Each structure stands twice: as C-alpha cells, then as structure tokens.
Coordinates of C-alpha atoms in Angstrom, one line a residue:
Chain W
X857 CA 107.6 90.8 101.8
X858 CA 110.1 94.1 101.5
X859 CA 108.6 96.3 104.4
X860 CA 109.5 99.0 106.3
X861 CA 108.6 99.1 110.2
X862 CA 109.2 102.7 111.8
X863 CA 108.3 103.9 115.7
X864 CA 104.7 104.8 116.9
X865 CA 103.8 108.3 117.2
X866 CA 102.7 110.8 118.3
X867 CA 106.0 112.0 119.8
X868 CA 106.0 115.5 121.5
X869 CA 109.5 116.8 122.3
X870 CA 110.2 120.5 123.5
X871 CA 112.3 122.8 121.0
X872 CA 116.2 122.0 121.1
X873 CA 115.7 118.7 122.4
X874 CA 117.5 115.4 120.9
X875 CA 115.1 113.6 117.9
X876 CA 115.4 110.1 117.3
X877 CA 112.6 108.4 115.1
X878 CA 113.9 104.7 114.4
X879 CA 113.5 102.8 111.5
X880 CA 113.9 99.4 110.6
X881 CA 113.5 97.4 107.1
X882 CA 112.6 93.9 105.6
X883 CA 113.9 93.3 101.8
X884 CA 115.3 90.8 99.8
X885 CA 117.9 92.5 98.5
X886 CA 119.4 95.9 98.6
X887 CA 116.8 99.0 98.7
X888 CA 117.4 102.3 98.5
X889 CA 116.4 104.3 102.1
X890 CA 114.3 107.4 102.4
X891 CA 112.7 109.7 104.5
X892 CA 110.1 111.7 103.8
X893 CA 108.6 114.9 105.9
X894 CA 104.8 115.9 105.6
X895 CA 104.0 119.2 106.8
X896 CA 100.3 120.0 108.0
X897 CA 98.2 120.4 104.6
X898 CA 101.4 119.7 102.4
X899 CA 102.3 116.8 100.5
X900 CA 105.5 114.5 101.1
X901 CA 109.3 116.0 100.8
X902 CA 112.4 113.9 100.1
X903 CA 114.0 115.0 103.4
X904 CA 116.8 112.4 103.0
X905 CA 118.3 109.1 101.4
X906 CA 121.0 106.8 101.3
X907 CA 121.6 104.6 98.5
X908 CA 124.1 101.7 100.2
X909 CA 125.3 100.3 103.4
X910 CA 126.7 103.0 105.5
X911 CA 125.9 106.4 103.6
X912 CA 124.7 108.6 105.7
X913 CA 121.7 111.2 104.6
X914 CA 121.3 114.4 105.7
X915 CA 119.5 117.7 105.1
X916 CA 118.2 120.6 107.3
X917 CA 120.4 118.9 110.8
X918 CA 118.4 115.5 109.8
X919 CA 120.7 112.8 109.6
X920 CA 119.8 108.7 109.2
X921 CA 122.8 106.2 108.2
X922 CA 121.6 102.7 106.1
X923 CA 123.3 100.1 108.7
X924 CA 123.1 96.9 107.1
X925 CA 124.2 94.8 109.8
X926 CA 121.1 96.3 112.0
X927 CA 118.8 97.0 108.8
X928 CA 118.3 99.9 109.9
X929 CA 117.8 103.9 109.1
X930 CA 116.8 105.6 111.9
X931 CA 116.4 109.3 112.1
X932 CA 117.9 112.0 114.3
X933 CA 118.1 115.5 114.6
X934 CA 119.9 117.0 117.6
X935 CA 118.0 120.3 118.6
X936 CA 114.4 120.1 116.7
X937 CA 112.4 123.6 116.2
X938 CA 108.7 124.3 116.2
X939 CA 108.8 124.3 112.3
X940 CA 110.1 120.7 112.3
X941 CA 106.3 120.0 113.8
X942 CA 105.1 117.3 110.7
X943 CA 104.8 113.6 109.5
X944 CA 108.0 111.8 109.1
X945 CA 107.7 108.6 106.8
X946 CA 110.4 106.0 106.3
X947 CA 110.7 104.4 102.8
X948 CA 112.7 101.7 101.1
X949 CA 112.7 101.2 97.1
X950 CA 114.0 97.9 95.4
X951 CA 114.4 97.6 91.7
X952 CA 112.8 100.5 90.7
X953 CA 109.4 99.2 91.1
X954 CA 108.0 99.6 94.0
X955 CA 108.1 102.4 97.1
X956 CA 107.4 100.8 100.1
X957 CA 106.9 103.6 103.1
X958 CA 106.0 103.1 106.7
X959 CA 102.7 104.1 108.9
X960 CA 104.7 107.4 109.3
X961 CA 105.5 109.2 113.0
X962 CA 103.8 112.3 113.8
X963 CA 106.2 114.6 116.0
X964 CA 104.7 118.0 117.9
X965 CA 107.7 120.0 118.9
X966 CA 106.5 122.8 121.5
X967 CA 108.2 125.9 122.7
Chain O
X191 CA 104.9 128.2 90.9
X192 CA 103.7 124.7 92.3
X193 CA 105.5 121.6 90.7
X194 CA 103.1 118.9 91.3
X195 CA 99.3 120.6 91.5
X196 CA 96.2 118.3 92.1
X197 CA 92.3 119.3 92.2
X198 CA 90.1 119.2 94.1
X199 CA 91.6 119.5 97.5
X200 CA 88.7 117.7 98.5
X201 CA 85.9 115.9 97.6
X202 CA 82.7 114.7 99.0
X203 CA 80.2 112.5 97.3
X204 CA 78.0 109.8 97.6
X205 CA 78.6 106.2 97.4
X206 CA 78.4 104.3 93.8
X207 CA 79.4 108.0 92.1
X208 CA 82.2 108.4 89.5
X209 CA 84.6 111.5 90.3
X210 CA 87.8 112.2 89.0
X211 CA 90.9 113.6 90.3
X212 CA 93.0 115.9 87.9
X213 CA 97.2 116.0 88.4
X214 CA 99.3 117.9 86.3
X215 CA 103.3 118.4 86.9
X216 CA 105.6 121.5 85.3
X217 CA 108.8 119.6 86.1
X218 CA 109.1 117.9 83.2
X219 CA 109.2 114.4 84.3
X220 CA 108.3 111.4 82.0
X221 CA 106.8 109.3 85.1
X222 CA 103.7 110.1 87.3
X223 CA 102.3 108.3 90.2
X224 CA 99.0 107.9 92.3
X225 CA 98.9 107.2 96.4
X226 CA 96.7 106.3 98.4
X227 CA 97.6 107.3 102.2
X228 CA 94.6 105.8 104.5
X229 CA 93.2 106.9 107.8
X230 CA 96.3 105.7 109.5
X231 CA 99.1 107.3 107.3
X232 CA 100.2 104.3 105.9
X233 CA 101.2 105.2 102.2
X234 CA 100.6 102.8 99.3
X235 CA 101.5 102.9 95.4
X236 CA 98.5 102.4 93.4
X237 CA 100.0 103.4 89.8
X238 CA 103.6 104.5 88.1
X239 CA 103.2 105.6 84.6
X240 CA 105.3 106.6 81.8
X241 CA 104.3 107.1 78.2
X242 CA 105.4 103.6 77.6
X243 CA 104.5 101.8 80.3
X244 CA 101.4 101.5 83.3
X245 CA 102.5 99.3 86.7
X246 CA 99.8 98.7 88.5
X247 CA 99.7 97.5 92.3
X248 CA 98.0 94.0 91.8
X249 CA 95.8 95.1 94.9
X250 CA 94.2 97.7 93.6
X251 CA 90.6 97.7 92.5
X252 CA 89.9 97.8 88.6
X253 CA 87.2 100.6 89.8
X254 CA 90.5 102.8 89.6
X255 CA 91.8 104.0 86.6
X256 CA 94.9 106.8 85.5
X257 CA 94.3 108.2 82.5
X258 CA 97.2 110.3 80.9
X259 CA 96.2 113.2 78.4
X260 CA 99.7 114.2 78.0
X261 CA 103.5 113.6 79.7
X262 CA 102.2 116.3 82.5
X263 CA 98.9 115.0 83.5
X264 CA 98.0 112.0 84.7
X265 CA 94.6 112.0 85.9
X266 CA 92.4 109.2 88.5
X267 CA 89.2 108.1 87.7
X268 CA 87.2 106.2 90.0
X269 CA 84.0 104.3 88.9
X270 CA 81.5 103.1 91.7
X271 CA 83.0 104.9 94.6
X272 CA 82.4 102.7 98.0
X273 CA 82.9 104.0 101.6
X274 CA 86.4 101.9 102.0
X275 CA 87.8 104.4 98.9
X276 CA 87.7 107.4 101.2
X277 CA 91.3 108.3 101.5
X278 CA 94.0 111.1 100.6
X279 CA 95.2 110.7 97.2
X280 CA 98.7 112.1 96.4
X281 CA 100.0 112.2 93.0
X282 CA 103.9 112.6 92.1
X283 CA 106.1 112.9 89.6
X284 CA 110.2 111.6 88.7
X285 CA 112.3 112.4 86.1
X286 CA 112.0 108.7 85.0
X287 CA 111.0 105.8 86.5
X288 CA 113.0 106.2 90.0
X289 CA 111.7 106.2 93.3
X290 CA 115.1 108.0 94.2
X291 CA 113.7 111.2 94.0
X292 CA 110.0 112.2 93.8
X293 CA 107.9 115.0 94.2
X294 CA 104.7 115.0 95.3
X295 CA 101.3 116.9 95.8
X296 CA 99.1 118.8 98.3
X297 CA 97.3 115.5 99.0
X298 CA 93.0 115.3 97.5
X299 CA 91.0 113.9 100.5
X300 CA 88.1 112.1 99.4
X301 CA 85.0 111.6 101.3
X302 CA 82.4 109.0 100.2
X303 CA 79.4 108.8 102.2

C-alpha cells in the first residue's frame, strides 16, 4: 500500500551544522509530499509541501524537492539552531482521502 | 488565540471506562480529523469529518466514535477503553476536505491502566 518510509532517529547534530532527514514514498499514483515539525508538548506544523514532481518546498531554511525518479522528499536545512530541536514527520496524501505520515525523526540540535 | 484547542491534555483512567475527548476549532473549517500517534510516533487517521460526510479508517475499532455538535467541534468518544487504546490523540482541522493544509492540536495523552 501508499507508504511513506523516513530515516531513524534520534539524530543529534551541533548548531550550524548541515541537516539531512531522508524520505522516501510508496504510492500508486501521484501524492501530495509534506513535512510536518512537532515541537516538545506541541502539536504537528505544516513546515513544508510540494504538490508535483520537482517542486521544491521550503520554509524557515527547510527545503525538500518531490523527485519522482528517486520517489523521494528528503529534508535539509544547512545550519540548524537549538530551536529547530523537535519531531519531523514525512507525509504523502493521495486523492484526498487519506494522510499517510512516517514513524517521524526526532532531531536534538546542541550548542 | 489557539486555532485547534483539545481537552484534557491528559487523561488517566481505568480499563473498560468511557471518556471523551472534546476538540473545538476557531478557523472556520468545514472538516475535522482525529489521530492517533502511538508509543513510536507513527501517526494514523482514525476519522475525517465534514457536515456531510464521516470517513472512517476501516481499522479502527467501533469502541471509537466522533461526535460533531457543530462545524467547530468534533468530539471522540471512546466506549470500553483497553490498555492497547493508550495513545496521543491529535485532532485537526482544513478548510475542506484537503490533507494539503491542516492544522492540528496540542496532542491529549491517554493513559488506560
């Protein structure tokens, strides 16, 4: 079935150091990509999305671009702060009906 | 002023109780949902809801219910609670029924014992 499949945490990087969290997905057809940040007692935020092959998301230095030939959306940041410390969740949608996300990464940025 | 609100925060209570968990939204969306994020993180739909129409995920049990006073609330109620329920519980909330852009709560971590 549509799934998404996204790196093991915990990752522990050390402020202004390169982020990549990779994601890859399993659909029928053509989803819709997301990811999703969950801060420590907070519920999920649209960080980014990307809505077709090669769009490229991005929002607060995040960035993730849908490549369809690796089905792929992984995400990268290139210096990460203290405050960026949280849950990141990968997510595909197909159709409308469904929201599939993945077992989400935990990152811990130190200073 | 907090978009997507759920209470409790958290709840404890004993196996084979009936609780409910309250979600209201001030965003004006037609479409709710209900979460259910286990002890691993992964996240999975239990129910999208509109005031036309209820999709629920085949897998979940018919112990769960939403219930939907009005457009902005749309509560879960949970009959017969067992041990495997124990979870956090996020609602959300879309301006229709998209998964393009939702918002979600503070999370309700239920406890059974």
């Amino acid at each position: 079935g549509d799934s998404v499949t996204q790196m093991e945490g915990p990752v522990t990087l050390s402020e202004e150091a390169f982020l990549t969290i990779n994601c890859t997905y399993t659909a029928t057809g053509y989803p819709s990509l997301f990811w999703y940040v969950q801060y420590p007692g907070e519920g999920l935020q649209l960080l980014l999305k990307a809505t077709k092959a090669d769009d490229k998301g991005s929002n607060k230095g995040f960035e993730a671009t849908y490549r369809k030939e690796t089905t792929s959306f992984h995400l990268e940041k290139g210096s990460v702060q203290v405050s960026d410390s949280a849950v990141y969740f990968c997510a595909l949608s197909l159709n409308n009906n469904d929201m599939r996300f993945g077992a989400g990464t935990r990152l811990t940025v130190k200073p | 002023d907090t978009a997507v609100s759920q209470t409790p925060k958290y709840l404890v209570t004993q196996m084979g109780n009936d609780k409910s968990i309250k979600c209201e939204q001030n965003l004006g969306h037609d479409t709710m949902y209900w979460y259910k994020q286990d002890s691993k993180k992964f996240l999975k739909i239990m129910f999208s809801y509109n005031n036309k129409e209820l999709i629920i995920n085949e897998t979940v049990p018919n112990r769960f219910s939403p219930k939907s006073p009005d457009k902005a609330h749309l509560n879960l109620h949970i009959n017969s609670l067992e041990l495997g329920d124990s979870a956090v519980y996020f609602c959300a909330s879309s301006r229709r029924v998209s998964f393009n852009e939702q918002f979600f709560g503070p999370g309700t971590r239920l406890t059974v014992l």
